[in-house]
C-alpha positions in Angstrom: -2.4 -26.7 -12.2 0.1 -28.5 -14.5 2.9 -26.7 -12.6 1.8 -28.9 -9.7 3.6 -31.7 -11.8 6.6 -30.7 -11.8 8.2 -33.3 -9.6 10.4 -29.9 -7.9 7.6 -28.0 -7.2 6.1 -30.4 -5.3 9.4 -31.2 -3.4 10.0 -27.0 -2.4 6.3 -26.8 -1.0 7.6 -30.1 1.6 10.4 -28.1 1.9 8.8 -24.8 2.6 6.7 -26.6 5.2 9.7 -27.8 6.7 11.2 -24.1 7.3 7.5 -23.5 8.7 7.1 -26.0 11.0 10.5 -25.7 12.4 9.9 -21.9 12.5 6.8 -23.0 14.6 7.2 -26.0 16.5 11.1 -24.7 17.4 12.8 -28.4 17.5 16.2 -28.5 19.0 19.1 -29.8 16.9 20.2 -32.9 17.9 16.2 -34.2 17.0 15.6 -32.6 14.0 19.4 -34.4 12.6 17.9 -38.1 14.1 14.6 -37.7 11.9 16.9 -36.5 8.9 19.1 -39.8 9.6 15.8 -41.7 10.2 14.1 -39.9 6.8 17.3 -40.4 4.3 17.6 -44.3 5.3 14.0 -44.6 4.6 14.7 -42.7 1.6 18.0 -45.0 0.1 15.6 -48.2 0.9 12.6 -46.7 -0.9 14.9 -46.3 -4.0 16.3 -49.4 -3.9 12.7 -51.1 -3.9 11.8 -49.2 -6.5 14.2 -49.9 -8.7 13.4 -53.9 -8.8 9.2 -53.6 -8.3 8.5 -50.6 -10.1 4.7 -50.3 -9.9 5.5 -49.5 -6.1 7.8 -46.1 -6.9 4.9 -44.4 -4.7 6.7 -45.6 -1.8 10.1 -43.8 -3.4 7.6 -40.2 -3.6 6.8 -40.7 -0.3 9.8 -40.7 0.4 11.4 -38.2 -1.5 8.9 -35.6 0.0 9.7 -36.5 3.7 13.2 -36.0 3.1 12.6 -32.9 1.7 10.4 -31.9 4.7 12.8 -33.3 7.1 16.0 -31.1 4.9 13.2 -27.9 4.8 13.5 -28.0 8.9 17.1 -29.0 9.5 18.3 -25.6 7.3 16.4 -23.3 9.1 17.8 -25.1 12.9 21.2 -25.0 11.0 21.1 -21.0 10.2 19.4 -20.4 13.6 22.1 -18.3 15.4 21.1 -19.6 19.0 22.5 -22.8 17.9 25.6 -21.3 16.5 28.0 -21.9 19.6 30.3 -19.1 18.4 27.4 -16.4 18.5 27.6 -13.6 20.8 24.4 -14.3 22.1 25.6 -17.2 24.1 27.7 -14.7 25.6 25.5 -11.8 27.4 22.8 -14.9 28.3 21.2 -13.8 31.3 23.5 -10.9 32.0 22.3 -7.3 32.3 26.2 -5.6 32.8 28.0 -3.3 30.3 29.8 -5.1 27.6 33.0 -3.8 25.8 31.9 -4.8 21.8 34.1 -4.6 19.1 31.9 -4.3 16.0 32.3 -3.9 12.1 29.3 -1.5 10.5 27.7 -3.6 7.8 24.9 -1.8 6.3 22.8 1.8 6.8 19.0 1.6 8.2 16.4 4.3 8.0 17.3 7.1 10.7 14.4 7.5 13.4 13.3 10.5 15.2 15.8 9.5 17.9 18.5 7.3 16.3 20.8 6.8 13.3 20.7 3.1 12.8 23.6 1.0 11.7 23.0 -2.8 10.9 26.8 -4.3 12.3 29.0 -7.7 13.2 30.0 -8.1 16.3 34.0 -9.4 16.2 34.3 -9.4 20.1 32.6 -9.5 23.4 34.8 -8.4 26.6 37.8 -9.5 24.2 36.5 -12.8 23.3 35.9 -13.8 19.7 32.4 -14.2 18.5 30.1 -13.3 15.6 26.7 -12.6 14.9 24.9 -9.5 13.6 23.6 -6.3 16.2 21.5 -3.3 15.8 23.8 -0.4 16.3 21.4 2.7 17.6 23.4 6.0 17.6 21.8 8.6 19.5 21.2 11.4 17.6 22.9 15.0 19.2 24.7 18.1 17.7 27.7 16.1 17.5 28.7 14.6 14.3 30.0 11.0 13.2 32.0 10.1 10.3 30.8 6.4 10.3 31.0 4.3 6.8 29.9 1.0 6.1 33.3 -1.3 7.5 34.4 0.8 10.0 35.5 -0.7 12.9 33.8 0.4 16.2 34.5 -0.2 20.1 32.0 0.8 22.6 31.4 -0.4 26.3 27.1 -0.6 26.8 24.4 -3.2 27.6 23.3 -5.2 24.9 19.9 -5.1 24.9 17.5 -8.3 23.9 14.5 -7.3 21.7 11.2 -6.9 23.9 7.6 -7.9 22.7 5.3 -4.7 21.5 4.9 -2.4 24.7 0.4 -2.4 23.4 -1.5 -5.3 22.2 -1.7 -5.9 18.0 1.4 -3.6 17.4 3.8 -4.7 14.6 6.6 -7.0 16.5 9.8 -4.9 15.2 11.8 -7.4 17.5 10.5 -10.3 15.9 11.3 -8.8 12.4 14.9 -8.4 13.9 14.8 -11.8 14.5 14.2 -13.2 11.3 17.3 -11.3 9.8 19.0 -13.1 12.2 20.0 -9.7 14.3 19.3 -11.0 17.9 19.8 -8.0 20.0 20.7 -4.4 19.9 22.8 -1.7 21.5 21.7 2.1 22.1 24.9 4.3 23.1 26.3 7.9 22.5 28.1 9.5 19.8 30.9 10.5 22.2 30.9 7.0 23.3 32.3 5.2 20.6 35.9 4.6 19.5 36.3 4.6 15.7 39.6 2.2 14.3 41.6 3.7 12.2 41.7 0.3 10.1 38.8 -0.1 7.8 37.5 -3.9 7.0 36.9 -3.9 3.0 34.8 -6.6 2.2 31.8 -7.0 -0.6 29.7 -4.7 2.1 32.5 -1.8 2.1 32.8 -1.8 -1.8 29.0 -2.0 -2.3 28.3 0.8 -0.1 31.8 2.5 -1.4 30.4 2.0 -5.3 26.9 3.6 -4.4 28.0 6.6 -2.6 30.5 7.5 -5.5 27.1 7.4 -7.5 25.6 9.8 -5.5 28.3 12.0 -4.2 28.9 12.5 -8.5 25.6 13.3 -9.3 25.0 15.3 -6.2 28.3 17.2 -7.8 26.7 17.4 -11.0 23.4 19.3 -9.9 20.3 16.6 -9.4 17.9 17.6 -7.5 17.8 16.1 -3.4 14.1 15.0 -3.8 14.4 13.3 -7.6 17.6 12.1 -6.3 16.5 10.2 -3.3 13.9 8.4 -5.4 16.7 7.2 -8.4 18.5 5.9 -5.5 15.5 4.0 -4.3 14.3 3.1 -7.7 17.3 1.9 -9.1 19.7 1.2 -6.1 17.1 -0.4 -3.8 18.1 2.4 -1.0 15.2 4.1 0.4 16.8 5.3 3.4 16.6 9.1 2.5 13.1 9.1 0.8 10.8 11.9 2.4 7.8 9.9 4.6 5.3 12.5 2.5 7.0 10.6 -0.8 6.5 7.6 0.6 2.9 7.9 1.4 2.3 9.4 -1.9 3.4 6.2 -3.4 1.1 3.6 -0.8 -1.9 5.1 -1.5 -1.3 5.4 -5.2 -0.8 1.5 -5.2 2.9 2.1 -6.7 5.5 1.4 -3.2 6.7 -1.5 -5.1 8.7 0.5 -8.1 10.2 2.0 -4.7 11.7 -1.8 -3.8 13.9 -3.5 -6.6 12.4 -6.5 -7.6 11.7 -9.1 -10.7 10.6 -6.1 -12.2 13.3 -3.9 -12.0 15.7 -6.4 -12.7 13.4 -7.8 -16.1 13.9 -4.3 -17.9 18.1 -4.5 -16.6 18.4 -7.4 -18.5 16.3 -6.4 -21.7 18.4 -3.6 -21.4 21.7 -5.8 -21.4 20.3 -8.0 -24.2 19.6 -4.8 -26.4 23.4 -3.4 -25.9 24.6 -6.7 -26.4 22.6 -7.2 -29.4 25.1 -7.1 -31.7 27.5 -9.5 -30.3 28.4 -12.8 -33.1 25.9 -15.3 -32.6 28.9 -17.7 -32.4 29.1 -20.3 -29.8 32.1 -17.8 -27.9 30.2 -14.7 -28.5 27.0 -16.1 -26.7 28.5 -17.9 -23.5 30.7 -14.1 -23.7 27.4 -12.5 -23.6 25.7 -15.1 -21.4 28.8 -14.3 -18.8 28.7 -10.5 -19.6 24.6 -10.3 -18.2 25.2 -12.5 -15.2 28.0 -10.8 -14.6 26.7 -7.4 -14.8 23.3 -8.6 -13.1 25.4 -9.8 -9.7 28.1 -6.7 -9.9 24.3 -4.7 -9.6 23.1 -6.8 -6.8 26.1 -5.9 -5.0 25.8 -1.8 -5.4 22.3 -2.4 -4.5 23.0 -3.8 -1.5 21.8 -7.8 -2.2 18.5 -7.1 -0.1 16.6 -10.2 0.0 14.3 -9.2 -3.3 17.3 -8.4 -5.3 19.0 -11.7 -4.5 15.8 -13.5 -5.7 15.3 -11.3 -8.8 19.0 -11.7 -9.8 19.0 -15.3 -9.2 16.1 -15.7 -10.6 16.9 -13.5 -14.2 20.3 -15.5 -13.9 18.4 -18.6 -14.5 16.1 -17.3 -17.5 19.4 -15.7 -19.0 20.9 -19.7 -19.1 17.6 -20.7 -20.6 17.9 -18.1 -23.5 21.6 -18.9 -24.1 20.6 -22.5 -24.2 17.6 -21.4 -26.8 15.6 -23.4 -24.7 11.6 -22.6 -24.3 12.4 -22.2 -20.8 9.2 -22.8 -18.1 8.9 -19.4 -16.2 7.3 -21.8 -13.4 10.3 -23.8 -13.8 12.5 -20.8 -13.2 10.7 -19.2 -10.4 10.6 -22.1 -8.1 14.7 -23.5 -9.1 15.4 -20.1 -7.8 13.1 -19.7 -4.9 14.3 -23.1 -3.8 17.9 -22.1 -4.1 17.9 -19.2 -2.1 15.5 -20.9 0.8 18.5 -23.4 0.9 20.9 -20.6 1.6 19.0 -18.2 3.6 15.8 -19.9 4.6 14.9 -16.9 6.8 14.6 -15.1 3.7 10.7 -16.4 3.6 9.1 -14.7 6.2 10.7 -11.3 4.7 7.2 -9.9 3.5 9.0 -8.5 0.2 10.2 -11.6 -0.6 6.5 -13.4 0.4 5.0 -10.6 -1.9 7.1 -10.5 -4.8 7.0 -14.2 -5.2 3.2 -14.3 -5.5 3.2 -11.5 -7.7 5.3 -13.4 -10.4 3.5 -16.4 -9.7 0.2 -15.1 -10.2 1.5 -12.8 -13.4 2.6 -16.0 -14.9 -0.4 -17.8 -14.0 -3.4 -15.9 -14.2 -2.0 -13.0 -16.5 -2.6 -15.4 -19.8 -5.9 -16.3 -18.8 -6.9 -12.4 -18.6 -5.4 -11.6 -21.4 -7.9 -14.4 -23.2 -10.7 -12.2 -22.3 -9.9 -9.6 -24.9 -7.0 -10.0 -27.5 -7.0 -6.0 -29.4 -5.4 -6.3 -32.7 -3.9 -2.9 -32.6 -0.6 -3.3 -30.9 -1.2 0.2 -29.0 -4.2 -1.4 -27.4 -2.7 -4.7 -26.7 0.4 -3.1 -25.6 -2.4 -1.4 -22.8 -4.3 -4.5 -22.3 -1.4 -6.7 -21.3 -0.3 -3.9 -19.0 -4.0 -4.2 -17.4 -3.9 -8.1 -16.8 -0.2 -8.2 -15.6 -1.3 -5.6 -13.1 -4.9 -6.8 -12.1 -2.6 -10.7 -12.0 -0.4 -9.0 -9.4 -2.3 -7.3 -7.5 -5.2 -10.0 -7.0 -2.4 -12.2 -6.1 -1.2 -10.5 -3.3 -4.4 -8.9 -2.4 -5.1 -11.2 0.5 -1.2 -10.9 1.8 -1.6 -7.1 1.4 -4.8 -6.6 3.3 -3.2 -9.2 6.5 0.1 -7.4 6.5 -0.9 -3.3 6.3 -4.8 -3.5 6.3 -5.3 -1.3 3.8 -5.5 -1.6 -0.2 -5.0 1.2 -3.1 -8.8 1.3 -5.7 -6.6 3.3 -8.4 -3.5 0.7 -8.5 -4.5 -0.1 -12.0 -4.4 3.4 -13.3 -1.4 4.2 -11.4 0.4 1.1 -13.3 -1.2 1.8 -16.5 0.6 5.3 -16.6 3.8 3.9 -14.8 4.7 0.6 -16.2 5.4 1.8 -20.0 7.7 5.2 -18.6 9.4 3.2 -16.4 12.0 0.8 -18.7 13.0 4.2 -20.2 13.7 5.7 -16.5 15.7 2.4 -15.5 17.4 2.5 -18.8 18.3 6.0 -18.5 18.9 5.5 -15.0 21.3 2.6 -15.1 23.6 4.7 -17.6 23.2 7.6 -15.7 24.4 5.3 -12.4 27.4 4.1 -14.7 28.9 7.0 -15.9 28.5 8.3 -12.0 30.3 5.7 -11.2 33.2 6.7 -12.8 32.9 10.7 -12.6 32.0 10.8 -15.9 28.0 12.5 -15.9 26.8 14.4 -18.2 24.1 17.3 -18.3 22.7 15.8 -21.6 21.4 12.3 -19.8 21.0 13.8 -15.8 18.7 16.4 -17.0 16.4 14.5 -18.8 16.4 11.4 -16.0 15.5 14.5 -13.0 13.0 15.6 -15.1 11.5 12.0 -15.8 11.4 11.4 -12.0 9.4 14.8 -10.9 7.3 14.1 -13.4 6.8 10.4 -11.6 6.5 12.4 -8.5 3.8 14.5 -9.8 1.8 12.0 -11.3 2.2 9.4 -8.2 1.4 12.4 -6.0 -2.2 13.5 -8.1 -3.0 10.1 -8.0 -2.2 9.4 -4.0 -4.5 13.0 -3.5 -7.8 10.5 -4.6 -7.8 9.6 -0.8 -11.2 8.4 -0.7 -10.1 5.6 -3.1 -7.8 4.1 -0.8 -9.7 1.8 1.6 -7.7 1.8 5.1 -7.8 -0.3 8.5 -9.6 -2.9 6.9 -10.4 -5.8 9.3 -8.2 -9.0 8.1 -6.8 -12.1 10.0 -4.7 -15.2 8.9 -8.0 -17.3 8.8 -9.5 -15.3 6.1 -6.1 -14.7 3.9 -5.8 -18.3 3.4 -9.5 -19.0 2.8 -10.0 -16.0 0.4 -6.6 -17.5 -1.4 -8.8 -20.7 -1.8 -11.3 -18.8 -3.2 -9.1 -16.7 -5.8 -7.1 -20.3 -6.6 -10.7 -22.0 -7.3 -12.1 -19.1 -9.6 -8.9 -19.0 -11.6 -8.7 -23.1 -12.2 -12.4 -22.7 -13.0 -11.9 -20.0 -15.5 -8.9 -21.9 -17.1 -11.4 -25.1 -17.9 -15.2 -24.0 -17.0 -16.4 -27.9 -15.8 -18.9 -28.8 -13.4 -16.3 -29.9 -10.9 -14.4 -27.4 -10.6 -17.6 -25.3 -10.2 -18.4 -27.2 -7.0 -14.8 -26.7 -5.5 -15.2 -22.8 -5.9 -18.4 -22.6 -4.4 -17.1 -24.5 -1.6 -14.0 -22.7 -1.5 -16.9 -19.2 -1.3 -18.6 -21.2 1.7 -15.1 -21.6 3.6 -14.3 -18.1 3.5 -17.6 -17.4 4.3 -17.6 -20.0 7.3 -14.1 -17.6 8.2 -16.0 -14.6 8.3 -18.8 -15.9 10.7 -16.1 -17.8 12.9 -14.1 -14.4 12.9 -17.3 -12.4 14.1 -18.5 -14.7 16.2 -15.5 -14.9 18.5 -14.7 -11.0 18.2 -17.9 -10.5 19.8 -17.4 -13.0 23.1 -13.9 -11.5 24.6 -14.6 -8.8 27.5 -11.2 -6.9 28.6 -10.0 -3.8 30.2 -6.6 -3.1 29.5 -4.0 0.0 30.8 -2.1 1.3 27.4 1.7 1.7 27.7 1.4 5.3 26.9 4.3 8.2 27.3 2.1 11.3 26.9 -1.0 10.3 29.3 -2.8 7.6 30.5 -5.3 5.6 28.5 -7.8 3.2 29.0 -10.0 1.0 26.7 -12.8 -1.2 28.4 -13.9 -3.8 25.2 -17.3 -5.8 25.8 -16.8 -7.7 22.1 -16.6 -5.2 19.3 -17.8 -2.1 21.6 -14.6 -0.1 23.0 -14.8 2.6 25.6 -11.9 4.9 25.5 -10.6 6.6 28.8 -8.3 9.4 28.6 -8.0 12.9 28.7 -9.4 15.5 26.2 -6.4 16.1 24.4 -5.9 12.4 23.7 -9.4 12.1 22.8 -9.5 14.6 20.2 -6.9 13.0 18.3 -7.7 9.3 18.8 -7.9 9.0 15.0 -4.4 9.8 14.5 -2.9 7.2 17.7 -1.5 4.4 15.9 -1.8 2.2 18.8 -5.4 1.9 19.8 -5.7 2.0 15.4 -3.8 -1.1 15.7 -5.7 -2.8 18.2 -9.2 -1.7 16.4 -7.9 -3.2 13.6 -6.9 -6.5 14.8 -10.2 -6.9 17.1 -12.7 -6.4 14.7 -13.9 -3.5 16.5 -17.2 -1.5 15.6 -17.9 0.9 17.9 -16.2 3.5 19.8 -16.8 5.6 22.9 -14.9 8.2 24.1 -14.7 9.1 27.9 -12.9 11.2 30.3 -10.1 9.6 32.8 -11.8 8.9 36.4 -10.1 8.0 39.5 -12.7 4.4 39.8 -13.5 2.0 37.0 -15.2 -1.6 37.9 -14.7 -4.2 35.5 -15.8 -8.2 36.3 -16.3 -7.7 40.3 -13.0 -5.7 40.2 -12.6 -2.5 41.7 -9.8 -0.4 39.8 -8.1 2.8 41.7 -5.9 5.4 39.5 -4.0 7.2 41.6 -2.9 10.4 39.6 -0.6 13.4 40.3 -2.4 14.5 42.7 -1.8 11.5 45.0 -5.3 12.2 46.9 -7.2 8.9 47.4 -10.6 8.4 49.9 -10.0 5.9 52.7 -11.1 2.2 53.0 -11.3 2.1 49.2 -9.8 -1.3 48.9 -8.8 -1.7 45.7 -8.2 -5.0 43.8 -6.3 -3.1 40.9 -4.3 0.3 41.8 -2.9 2.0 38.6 -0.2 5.0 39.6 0.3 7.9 36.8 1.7 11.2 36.7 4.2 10.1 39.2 2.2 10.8 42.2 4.6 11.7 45.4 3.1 9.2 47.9 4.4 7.0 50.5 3.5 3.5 48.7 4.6 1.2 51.6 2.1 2.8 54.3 -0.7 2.8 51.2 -0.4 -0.9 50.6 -0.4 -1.7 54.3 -3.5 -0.1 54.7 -5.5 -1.3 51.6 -3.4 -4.5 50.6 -4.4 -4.6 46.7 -4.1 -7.6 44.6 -1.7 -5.8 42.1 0.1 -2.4 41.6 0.5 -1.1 37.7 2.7 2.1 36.6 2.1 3.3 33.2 4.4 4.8 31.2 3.6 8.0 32.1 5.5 8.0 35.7 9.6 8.8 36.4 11.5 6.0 35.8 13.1 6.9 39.5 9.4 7.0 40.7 8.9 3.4 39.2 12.5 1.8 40.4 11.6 2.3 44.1 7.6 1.8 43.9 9.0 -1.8 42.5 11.6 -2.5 45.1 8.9 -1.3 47.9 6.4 -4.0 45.7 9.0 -6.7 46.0 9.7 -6.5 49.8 5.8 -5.8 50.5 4.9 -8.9 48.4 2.3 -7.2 46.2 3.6 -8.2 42.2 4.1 -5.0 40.8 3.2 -4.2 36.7 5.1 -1.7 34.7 4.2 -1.1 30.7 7.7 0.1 30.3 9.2 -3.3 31.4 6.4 -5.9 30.5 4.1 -3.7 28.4 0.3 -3.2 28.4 -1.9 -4.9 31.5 -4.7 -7.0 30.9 -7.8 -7.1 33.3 -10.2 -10.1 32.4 
């Protein structure tokens, strides 16, 4: 690839494996800032060598590209929290008492079932100064908050740490906390908190000030809740109030990404700008006026939208090709793409394991790459037709590009994507148009009937076309079997194919066809070792207890019949089918013995009866049975005691203490998650 030789795209993929293996390896500070010393030295040496002997500037490469490593690691250490000595997490190390926490409410999450979720910074801890970002969980109740983003809130409550997934292969929500940098959270009661009277205004407040003017004047003005929730999603990145049944609609009809504002979104704003500015004199003031006017405008709508990690990179990123058409320059989109991915790694490096920013950077780099070679396959000389055709490629360039990520992340992948952006794509630069006017004269209480009207019925009519589409269920191919092994091997694969296509040589033949062989090699490796692993494993499970007994990639199910009938539907065995490889299925009723590997398993239910002399080496209590369990262990001495999730919390507290002074290690999924027999 001739992007390859650009000297700075080599340099951000050493850098980008510096943020990875310091994401991985987890060096400590004072290291990782002796090998940058070490490194730069190395680096001033290798320059001044080059200078005088100059067929020996590979030496200054070399070089170049360990420092870049060695810089790649040191800013993700350097925006790690734990080594910020003024974070609060320092604070509450190894402490499980209540907390008094000052805290300033940054930005509005998705509300749960159970919780209204606040994303805040903590300004004290026990009346000490510290900072840091915490996930505020408000209970929900019949009382009502009036909480906006920069209030200032006290509350006295533990400040929880994030635990692993409670059952094996779930999605690690803690971890995803984590790399936003928010290192704990705090669960308390409406009644419980003490709101200031002083507000903090800072870009947050105004951001979230601007967009709820925008809504609260076009809620005024009539716009329909449903259409409404959508605009503020399409347009102002916030998808907080969209209906799940929406959402869905728009996964399976291979369109959630208009849903997220991205390169795309951003591309028609500044087309948009470029055409009202159009008229401007092409004088050396009236560009750098209208140069300053777009980036201007481009950053104040980063800030409405709440500068999520997508928007920052498709701002930043549109900033840059802006420059390059004030400069008249024939500006490398390659060029442009990496400049701007490598400038916002430097400032938030975190910002690359954010799976919308790992998706929407492939699929601009795979629309610029393999989107012309498509296109060479057919060029239609009717502009209708090739208006449809490069709509086609752009979307088959996408979405093969972040096939692989797709499939490892959610495991499942939409057949009518193509249609769905073939109908989209061309209605929506007219919506964001429209809607972007709409959102300006909201702004300023100034809406009128003439432009709301006609952008409501635009988006219904998106909803209704998404929504026919998303009812082709059988198109959308779920729970499909994928690990990190095959997602970079079938990237090998779709990298080789493209290069041959580009320049069809015998060489490059032979590196596909080995690149085939690798992923094939992946999917033997991956089926060979999902067949070897025998397990038996008690769920954490609120409702009732279940079982799974897996002898390779056969599972037997235990539970009872009402958890049986709807296995289909519980996301947590799904999840660990998924991730296993697993083939078959069988569903069986809960006993009282199971025997796995020379083990004898009790479960002691409800109805606390057990034989004598069982001698168990595994005892499993559920349904809170009322039983003395000091006398029990005295007389059968088991190797282990489990509680699952389905016991009293009072039931479990004292089992444990009676554990602890008995000797016998004690097991519950609500504390340390699932249990594993092998």
């Amino acid at each position: 690839m001739k992007v390859l030789q650009f000297p700075l795209a080599r340099i951000s993929l050493l850098f980008i494996a510096g943020i990875l293996s310091a994401y991985y390896l987890k060096p400590d500070l004072s290291s990782v800032f002796i090998i940058v010393g070490i490194v730069f030295v190395s680096f001033i040496l290798s320059y001044l060598f080059s200078i005088k002997k100059i067929n020996q500037k590979i030496y200054f490469a070399i070089a170049t590209y360990l420092l870049s490593f060695s810089i790649g690691s040191a800013t993700l250490v350097v925006h790690n929290d734990y080594f910020d000595k003024d974070n609060y997490i320092h604070l509450i190390e190894g402490s499980d008492e209540e907390h008094t926490i000052s805290i300033t409410l940054r930005e509005k999450l998705k509300t749960t079932s159970y919780n209204e979720r606040y994303v805040a910074s903590v300004n004290f801890i026990d009346g000490i100064k510290t900072d840091g970002k915490i996930l505020l969980n408000i209970r929900k109740s019949s009382l009502k908050h009036n909480l906006e983003i920069g209030s200032n809130v006290l509350l006295k409550e533990n400040i929880l740490k994030h635990k692993p997934p409670y059952n094996p292969d779930q999605f690690d929500y803690g971890k995803y906390l984590e790399n936003k940098s928010i290192l704990s959270q705090v669960y308390v009661d409406v009644q419980d908190i003490k709101v200031s009277d002083e507000v903090t205004k800072d870009i947050w407040f105004y951001s979230a000030k601007f967009r709820n003017t925008i809504i609260e004047n076009l809620k005024k003005s009539g716009f329909n809740e449903k259409e409404l929730n959508v605009v503020n999603a399409l347009i102002l990145g916030q998808q907080q109030d969209i209906s799940p049944e929406v959402m869905l609609d728009y996964q399976y009809a291979g369109a959630i990404h208009i849903l997220s504002v991205s390169g795309l979104h951003v591309g028609y704003i500044l087309l948009f700008l470029n055409f009202l500015l159009g008229r401007v004199p092409k004088t050396r003031v009236g560009n750098l006026t209208k140069l300053l006017t777009i980036i201007i405008c481009l950053w104040a709508f980063a800030v409405i939208a709440g500068l999520s990690p997508s928007i920052v990179r498709s701002v930043t990123m549109f900033s840059f090709v802006a420059i390059g058409m004030h400069l008249k320059r024939k500006t490398n989109n390659f060029h442009t793409l990496i400049v701007s991915m490598l400038l916002i790694l430097i400032f938030e490096p975190s910002f690359l394991f954010d799976v919308g920013f790992q998706l929407s950077y492939l699929a601009l780099f795979f629309i610029l790459w393999l989107q012309p070679v498509l296109g060479e396959i057919s060029k239609p000389e009717n502009k209708i037709c090739k208006y449809l055709w490069d709509i086609i490629t752009v979307s088959f360039a996408a979405q093969i590009g972040t096939l692989p990520l797709s499939i490892y992340y959610f495991h499942q992948f939409p057949g009518l994507f193509f249609i769905t952006n073939l109908i989209i794509l061309p209605a929506l630069g007219v919506i964001m148009a429209l809607g972007v006017l709409v959102m300006i004269l909201a702004l300023f209480g100034t809406v009128t009937v003439i432009l709301i009207k006609p952008l409501e019925y635009s988006i219904f009519g998106l909803n209704w076309i998404i929504g026919w589409i998303a009812s082709f269920e059988s198109f959308v191919l779920r729970d499909i079997p994928f690990n990190i092994y095959m997602e970079i091997s079938l990237y090998g694969v779709i990298a080789m194919l493209i290069l041959w296509f580009e320049k069809r040589t015998f060489k490059r033949l032979v590196f596909s066809l080995l690149a085939l062989i690798v992923f094939q090699i992946s999917l033997l490796a991956t089926k060979y070792y999902s067949e070897t692993p025998q397990e038996m494993l008690v769920f954490h499970s609120r409702k009732s207890s279940i079982f799974v007994e897996r002898n390779g990639q056969e599972l037997k199910v235990f539970a009872n019949d009402s958890i049986l009938k709807n296995l289909d539907d519980d996301r947590n065995l799904k999840s660990f089918v998924v991730a296993n490889f697993i083939e078959t299925i069988k569903k069986e009723k809960n006993g009282n013995f199971y025997y796995f590997n020379s083990k004898k398993i009790f479960v002691m239910d409800s109805s606390a009866v057990y034989p004598k002399n069982i001698n168990p080496d595994v005892v499993v209590l559920t349904q809170s049975p009322k039983i003395n369990l000091e006398r029990f262990l005295k007389d059968h001495k088991p190797d282990i005691i489990v509680a699952d999730a389905s016991n009293f919390k009072t039931y479990i507290s004292r089992w444990k203490a009676t554990c602890e002074k008995q000797k016998i290690p004690f097991h519950a999924t609500g504390e340390k998650g699932f249990y594993r027999i092998e």
